[in-house]
Amino acid sequence: MTLTMTPTTITLYTRNHCPLCDKAKASLLELKENWEFTLEEIDIETNDDLTERYGLMIPVVHIDGEEVGFGFVDKFDVSNRLQEKSQSNELK
């Protein structure tokens, strides 16, 4: 059963050889069991601007362009943000 009807994109800013990034991705993939969203993974090392912006913060998670977490990404926090987004979309 899917808990949201609105198409959502979660963007994970990451880099190679980043254990926290691997944990964040695993948490996001677990969330896909209950939430419908597209997971977009972007390696910040492919872009100088992204490296400058997120270099010390990765992993960074955005939901539809809004930053919702960085560093240690808590899947419960992300789940709560997805729930909030779902409820606000239902009111529209």
mmCIF file of N, CA and C in Angstrom:
data_model
loop_
_atom_site.group_PDB
_atom_site.id
_atom_site.type_symbol
_atom_site.label_atom_id
_atom_site.label_comp_id
_atom_site.label_asym_id
_atom_site.label_seq_id
_atom_site.Cartn_x
_atom_site.Cartn_y
_atom_site.Cartn_z
ATOM 1 N N MET A 1 0.841 -1.181 0.000
ATOM 2 C CA MET A 1 0.000 0.000 0.000
ATOM 3 C C MET A 1 0.881 1.237 0.000
ATOM 4 N N THR A 2 0.565 2.193 -0.840
ATOM 5 C CA THR A 2 1.320 3.424 -0.940
ATOM 6 C C THR A 2 0.649 4.492 -0.095
ATOM 7 N N LEU A 3 1.458 5.271 0.639
ATOM 8 C CA LEU A 3 0.917 6.258 1.552
ATOM 9 C C LEU A 3 0.814 7.655 0.964
ATOM 10 N N THR A 4 1.294 7.868 -0.250
ATOM 11 C CA THR A 4 1.202 9.191 -0.847
ATOM 12 C C THR A 4 0.780 9.071 -2.299
ATOM 13 N N MET A 5 0.034 10.064 -2.788
ATOM 14 C CA MET A 5 -0.473 10.032 -4.150
ATOM 15 C C MET A 5 0.295 10.995 -5.056
ATOM 16 N N THR A 6 0.962 11.962 -4.502
ATOM 17 C CA THR A 6 1.650 12.978 -5.281
ATOM 18 C C THR A 6 3.053 12.505 -5.636
ATOM 19 N N PRO A 7 3.457 12.643 -6.903
ATOM 20 C CA PRO A 7 4.828 12.245 -7.271
ATOM 21 C C PRO A 7 5.845 13.073 -6.485
ATOM 22 N N THR A 8 6.765 12.404 -5.875
ATOM 23 C CA THR A 8 7.778 13.040 -5.043
ATOM 24 C C THR A 8 9.146 12.584 -5.503
ATOM 25 N N THR A 9 10.096 13.509 -5.459
ATOM 26 C CA THR A 9 11.486 13.164 -5.771
ATOM 27 C C THR A 9 12.345 13.420 -4.547
ATOM 28 N N ILE A 10 13.083 12.404 -4.152
ATOM 29 C CA ILE A 10 14.079 12.561 -3.098
ATOM 30 C C ILE A 10 15.438 12.542 -3.783
ATOM 31 N N THR A 11 16.209 13.576 -3.526
ATOM 32 C CA THR A 11 17.550 13.690 -4.087
ATOM 33 C C THR A 11 18.557 13.447 -2.977
ATOM 34 N N LEU A 12 19.481 12.532 -3.231
ATOM 35 C CA LEU A 12 20.555 12.211 -2.290
ATOM 36 C C LEU A 12 21.861 12.699 -2.895
ATOM 37 N N TYR A 13 22.441 13.713 -2.265
ATOM 38 C CA TYR A 13 23.755 14.203 -2.681
ATOM 39 C C TYR A 13 24.790 13.395 -1.928
ATOM 40 N N THR A 14 25.729 12.817 -2.664
ATOM 41 C CA THR A 14 26.648 11.838 -2.104
ATOM 42 C C THR A 14 28.010 11.945 -2.782
ATOM 43 N N ARG A 15 28.919 11.091 -2.390
ATOM 44 C CA ARG A 15 30.207 10.928 -3.079
ATOM 45 C C ARG A 15 30.679 9.505 -2.843
ATOM 46 N N ASN A 16 31.632 9.083 -3.651
ATOM 47 C CA ASN A 16 32.180 7.732 -3.515
ATOM 48 C C ASN A 16 32.915 7.575 -2.190
ATOM 49 N N HIS A 17 32.947 6.361 -1.695
ATOM 50 C CA HIS A 17 33.676 6.008 -0.478
ATOM 51 C C HIS A 17 33.192 6.812 0.723
ATOM 52 N N CYS A 18 31.883 6.898 0.873
ATOM 53 C CA CYS A 18 31.268 7.659 1.965
ATOM 54 C C CYS A 18 30.329 6.727 2.730
ATOM 55 N N PRO A 19 30.780 6.187 3.859
ATOM 56 C CA PRO A 19 29.936 5.263 4.619
ATOM 57 C C PRO A 19 28.605 5.879 5.062
ATOM 58 N N LEU A 20 28.602 7.146 5.450
ATOM 59 C CA LEU A 20 27.341 7.781 5.834
ATOM 60 C C LEU A 20 26.381 7.862 4.650
ATOM 61 N N CYS A 21 26.931 8.082 3.462
ATOM 62 C CA CYS A 21 26.107 8.132 2.250
ATOM 63 C C CYS A 21 25.478 6.766 1.987
ATOM 64 N N ASP A 22 26.257 5.715 2.164
ATOM 65 C CA ASP A 22 25.740 4.359 1.970
ATOM 66 C C ASP A 22 24.601 4.070 2.946
ATOM 67 N N LYS A 23 24.759 4.493 4.211
ATOM 68 C CA LYS A 23 23.712 4.287 5.208
ATOM 69 C C LYS A 23 22.468 5.090 4.861
ATOM 70 N N ALA A 24 22.668 6.328 4.403
ATOM 71 C CA ALA A 24 21.531 7.172 4.027
ATOM 72 C C ALA A 24 20.762 6.550 2.870
ATOM 73 N N LYS A 25 21.479 6.057 1.882
ATOM 74 C CA LYS A 25 20.818 5.432 0.728
ATOM 75 C C LYS A 25 20.031 4.198 1.170
ATOM 76 N N ALA A 26 20.619 3.384 2.031
ATOM 77 C CA ALA A 26 19.927 2.189 2.517
ATOM 78 C C ALA A 26 18.642 2.577 3.255
ATOM 79 N N SER A 27 18.701 3.630 4.052
ATOM 80 C CA SER A 27 17.510 4.096 4.773
ATOM 81 C C SER A 27 16.440 4.568 3.807
ATOM 82 N N LEU A 28 16.843 5.293 2.775
ATOM 83 C CA LEU A 28 15.882 5.788 1.793
ATOM 84 C C LEU A 28 15.253 4.630 1.021
ATOM 85 N N LEU A 29 16.055 3.634 0.697
ATOM 86 C CA LEU A 29 15.508 2.473 -0.005
ATOM 87 C C LEU A 29 14.510 1.718 0.871
ATOM 88 N N GLU A 30 14.757 1.675 2.180
ATOM 89 C CA GLU A 30 13.792 1.064 3.099
ATOM 90 C C GLU A 30 12.476 1.836 3.088
ATOM 91 N N LEU A 31 12.552 3.170 2.999
ATOM 92 C CA LEU A 31 11.346 3.993 2.983
ATOM 93 C C LEU A 31 10.494 3.746 1.739
ATOM 94 N N LYS A 32 11.141 3.299 0.656
ATOM 95 C CA LYS A 32 10.403 3.033 -0.584
ATOM 96 C C LYS A 32 9.397 1.890 -0.411
ATOM 97 N N GLU A 33 9.539 1.103 0.641
ATOM 98 C CA GLU A 33 8.582 0.030 0.908
ATOM 99 C C GLU A 33 7.208 0.599 1.274
ATOM 100 N N ASN A 34 7.173 1.819 1.834
ATOM 101 C CA ASN A 34 5.919 2.415 2.297
ATOM 102 C C ASN A 34 5.550 3.717 1.592
ATOM 103 N N TRP A 35 6.488 4.298 0.894
ATOM 104 C CA TRP A 35 6.262 5.593 0.240
ATOM 105 C C TRP A 35 6.610 5.495 -1.233
ATOM 106 N N GLU A 36 5.837 6.176 -2.045
ATOM 107 C CA GLU A 36 6.122 6.221 -3.470
ATOM 108 C C GLU A 36 6.924 7.490 -3.757
ATOM 109 N N PHE A 37 8.166 7.317 -4.208
ATOM 110 C CA PHE A 37 8.994 8.450 -4.596
ATOM 111 C C PHE A 37 10.078 7.977 -5.546
ATOM 112 N N THR A 38 10.600 8.936 -6.276
ATOM 113 C CA THR A 38 11.740 8.675 -7.146
ATOM 114 C C THR A 38 12.992 9.055 -6.373
ATOM 115 N N LEU A 39 13.969 8.166 -6.350
ATOM 116 C CA LEU A 39 15.234 8.450 -5.683
ATOM 117 C C LEU A 39 16.255 8.830 -6.736
ATOM 118 N N GLU A 40 16.771 10.041 -6.603
ATOM 119 C CA GLU A 40 17.787 10.560 -7.514
ATOM 120 C C GLU A 40 19.077 10.707 -6.706
ATOM 121 N N GLU A 41 20.132 10.077 -7.174
ATOM 122 C CA GLU A 41 21.418 10.130 -6.471
ATOM 123 C C GLU A 41 22.391 10.958 -7.297
ATOM 124 N N ILE A 42 22.987 11.968 -6.666
ATOM 125 C CA ILE A 42 23.909 12.855 -7.371
ATOM 126 C C ILE A 42 25.254 12.850 -6.655
ATOM 127 N N ASP A 43 26.306 12.508 -7.400
ATOM 128 C CA ASP A 43 27.676 12.518 -6.891
ATOM 129 C C ASP A 43 28.186 13.956 -6.958
ATOM 130 N N ILE A 44 28.421 14.560 -5.792
ATOM 131 C CA ILE A 44 28.827 15.964 -5.774
ATOM 132 C C ILE A 44 30.194 16.196 -6.407
ATOM 133 N N GLU A 45 30.997 15.143 -6.515
ATOM 134 C CA GLU A 45 32.337 15.303 -7.076
ATOM 135 C C GLU A 45 32.319 15.493 -8.592
ATOM 136 N N THR A 46 31.140 15.378 -9.213
ATOM 137 C CA THR A 46 31.041 15.597 -10.654
ATOM 138 C C THR A 46 30.768 17.062 -10.978
ATOM 139 N N ASN A 47 30.623 17.898 -9.940
ATOM 140 C CA ASN A 47 30.271 19.292 -10.147
ATOM 141 C C ASN A 47 30.956 20.148 -9.081
ATOM 142 N N ASP A 48 31.775 21.112 -9.517
ATOM 143 C CA ASP A 48 32.514 21.942 -8.564
ATOM 144 C C ASP A 48 31.597 22.733 -7.633
ATOM 145 N N ASP A 49 30.484 23.239 -8.169
ATOM 146 C CA ASP A 49 29.553 24.004 -7.338
ATOM 147 C C ASP A 49 28.948 23.138 -6.240
ATOM 148 N N LEU A 50 28.569 21.912 -6.598
ATOM 149 C CA LEU A 50 28.010 20.998 -5.596
ATOM 150 C C LEU A 50 29.052 20.597 -4.562
ATOM 151 N N THR A 51 30.288 20.389 -5.011
ATOM 152 C CA THR A 51 31.364 20.041 -4.078
ATOM 153 C C THR A 51 31.583 21.172 -3.085
ATOM 154 N N GLU A 52 31.568 22.397 -3.578
ATOM 155 C CA GLU A 52 31.764 23.557 -2.697
ATOM 156 C C GLU A 52 30.583 23.702 -1.737
ATOM 157 N N ARG A 53 29.389 23.481 -2.243
ATOM 158 C CA ARG A 53 28.181 23.681 -1.431
ATOM 159 C C ARG A 53 27.991 22.595 -0.380
ATOM 160 N N TYR A 54 28.226 21.325 -0.752
ATOM 161 C CA TYR A 54 27.896 20.208 0.130
ATOM 162 C C TYR A 54 29.094 19.399 0.618
ATOM 163 N N GLY A 55 30.301 19.803 0.270
ATOM 164 C CA GLY A 55 31.486 19.002 0.557
ATOM 165 C C GLY A 55 31.602 18.476 1.970
ATOM 166 N N LEU A 56 31.314 19.309 2.960
ATOM 167 C CA LEU A 56 31.451 18.893 4.355
ATOM 168 C C LEU A 56 30.147 18.398 4.968
ATOM 169 N N MET A 57 29.064 18.480 4.192
ATOM 170 C CA MET A 57 27.742 18.148 4.739
ATOM 171 C C MET A 57 27.234 16.762 4.350
ATOM 172 N N ILE A 58 27.817 16.153 3.321
ATOM 173 C CA ILE A 58 27.223 14.952 2.759
ATOM 174 C C ILE A 58 27.121 13.825 3.778
ATOM 175 N N PRO A 59 26.145 12.964 3.613
ATOM 176 C CA PRO A 59 25.103 13.014 2.602
ATOM 177 C C PRO A 59 24.093 14.122 2.897
ATOM 178 N N VAL A 60 23.481 14.632 1.834
ATOM 179 C CA VAL A 60 22.433 15.642 1.960
ATOM 180 C C VAL A 60 21.196 15.102 1.253
ATOM 181 N N VAL A 61 20.039 15.251 1.900
ATOM 182 C CA VAL A 61 18.784 14.763 1.342
ATOM 183 C C VAL A 61 17.843 15.936 1.106
ATOM 184 N N HIS A 62 17.298 15.987 -0.104
ATOM 185 C CA HIS A 62 16.279 16.973 -0.460
ATOM 186 C C HIS A 62 15.011 16.224 -0.837
ATOM 187 N N ILE A 63 13.873 16.764 -0.433
ATOM 188 C CA ILE A 63 12.584 16.269 -0.911
ATOM 189 C C ILE A 63 11.989 17.375 -1.766
ATOM 190 N N ASP A 64 11.840 17.092 -3.043
ATOM 191 C CA ASP A 64 11.318 18.069 -4.008
ATOM 192 C C ASP A 64 12.036 19.412 -3.889
ATOM 193 N N GLY A 65 13.369 19.342 -3.764
ATOM 194 C CA GLY A 65 14.184 20.550 -3.750
ATOM 195 C C GLY A 65 14.391 21.176 -2.387
ATOM 196 N N GLU A 66 13.710 20.697 -1.365
ATOM 197 C CA GLU A 66 13.847 21.244 -0.012
ATOM 198 C C GLU A 66 14.777 20.357 0.807
ATOM 199 N N GLU A 67 15.824 20.969 1.370
ATOM 200 C CA GLU A 67 16.759 20.203 2.197
ATOM 201 C C GLU A 67 16.066 19.745 3.468
ATOM 202 N N VAL A 68 16.155 18.434 3.727
ATOM 203 C CA VAL A 68 15.500 17.875 4.911
ATOM 204 C C VAL A 68 16.473 17.154 5.844
ATOM 205 N N GLY A 69 17.715 17.025 5.440
ATOM 206 C CA GLY A 69 18.674 16.374 6.311
ATOM 207 C C GLY A 69 20.053 16.306 5.695
ATOM 208 N N PHE A 70 21.054 16.241 6.559
ATOM 209 C CA PHE A 70 22.430 16.079 6.090
ATOM 210 C C PHE A 70 23.251 15.439 7.194
ATOM 211 N N GLY A 71 24.415 14.921 6.788
ATOM 212 C CA GLY A 71 25.268 14.218 7.747
ATOM 213 C C GLY A 71 24.652 12.870 8.068
ATOM 214 N N PHE A 72 24.286 12.662 9.314
ATOM 215 C CA PHE A 72 23.571 11.444 9.684
ATOM 216 C C PHE A 72 22.108 11.646 9.304
ATOM 217 N N VAL A 73 21.633 10.883 8.331
ATOM 218 C CA VAL A 73 20.261 11.011 7.845
ATOM 219 C C VAL A 73 19.388 10.000 8.569
ATOM 220 N N ASP A 74 18.420 10.499 9.315
ATOM 221 C CA ASP A 74 17.510 9.659 10.084
ATOM 222 C C ASP A 74 16.278 9.341 9.235
ATOM 223 N N LYS A 75 16.046 8.058 8.983
ATOM 224 C CA LYS A 75 14.928 7.686 8.107
ATOM 225 C C LYS A 75 13.585 8.067 8.720
ATOM 226 N N PHE A 76 13.503 8.154 10.043
ATOM 227 C CA PHE A 76 12.242 8.556 10.676
ATOM 228 C C PHE A 76 11.965 10.040 10.428
ATOM 229 N N ASP A 77 13.019 10.850 10.438
ATOM 230 C CA ASP A 77 12.850 12.270 10.108
ATOM 231 C C ASP A 77 12.379 12.428 8.667
ATOM 232 N N VAL A 78 12.984 11.683 7.765
ATOM 233 C CA VAL A 78 12.595 11.756 6.353
ATOM 234 C C VAL A 78 11.160 11.262 6.187
ATOM 235 N N SER A 79 10.815 10.181 6.876
ATOM 236 C CA SER A 79 9.454 9.655 6.814
ATOM 237 C C SER A 79 8.447 10.689 7.315
ATOM 238 N N ASN A 80 8.776 11.366 8.400
ATOM 239 C CA ASN A 80 7.893 12.410 8.928
ATOM 240 C C ASN A 80 7.716 13.539 7.919
ATOM 241 N N ARG A 81 8.790 13.913 7.236
ATOM 242 C CA ARG A 81 8.690 14.973 6.223
ATOM 243 C C ARG A 81 7.838 14.523 5.045
ATOM 244 N N LEU A 82 7.959 13.260 4.670
ATOM 245 C CA LEU A 82 7.102 12.729 3.603
ATOM 246 C C LEU A 82 5.632 12.752 4.031
ATOM 247 N N GLN A 83 5.386 12.424 5.288
ATOM 248 C CA GLN A 83 4.020 12.451 5.818
ATOM 249 C C GLN A 83 3.472 13.882 5.802
ATOM 250 N N GLU A 84 4.275 14.838 6.249
ATOM 251 C CA GLU A 84 3.852 16.244 6.241
ATOM 252 C C GLU A 84 3.542 16.704 4.819
ATOM 253 N N LYS A 85 4.407 16.336 3.893
ATOM 254 C CA LYS A 85 4.219 16.727 2.493
ATOM 255 C C LYS A 85 2.941 16.102 1.952
ATOM 256 N N SER A 86 2.707 14.850 2.272
ATOM 257 C CA SER A 86 1.501 14.160 1.825
ATOM 258 C C SER A 86 0.249 14.844 2.354
ATOM 259 N N GLN A 87 0.260 15.200 3.626
ATOM 260 C CA GLN A 87 -0.905 15.860 4.232
ATOM 261 C C GLN A 87 -1.134 17.241 3.630
ATOM 262 N N SER A 88 -0.076 18.002 3.380
ATOM 263 C CA SER A 88 -0.252 19.338 2.797
ATOM 264 C C SER A 88 -0.756 19.233 1.367
ATOM 265 N N ASN A 89 -0.353 18.193 0.637
ATOM 266 C CA ASN A 89 -0.848 18.005 -0.732
ATOM 267 C C ASN A 89 -2.321 17.611 -0.757
ATOM 268 N N GLU A 90 -2.761 16.891 0.281
ATOM 269 C CA GLU A 90 -4.162 16.498 0.360
ATOM 270 C C GLU A 90 -5.068 17.701 0.574
ATOM 271 N N LEU A 91 -4.521 18.748 1.216
ATOM 272 C CA LEU A 91 -5.310 19.948 1.498
ATOM 273 C C LEU A 91 -5.467 20.838 0.271
ATOM 274 N N LYS A 92 -4.651 20.602 -0.759
ATOM 275 C CA LYS A 92 -4.696 21.456 -1.959
ATOM 276 C C LYS A 92 -5.860 21.126 -2.845
#
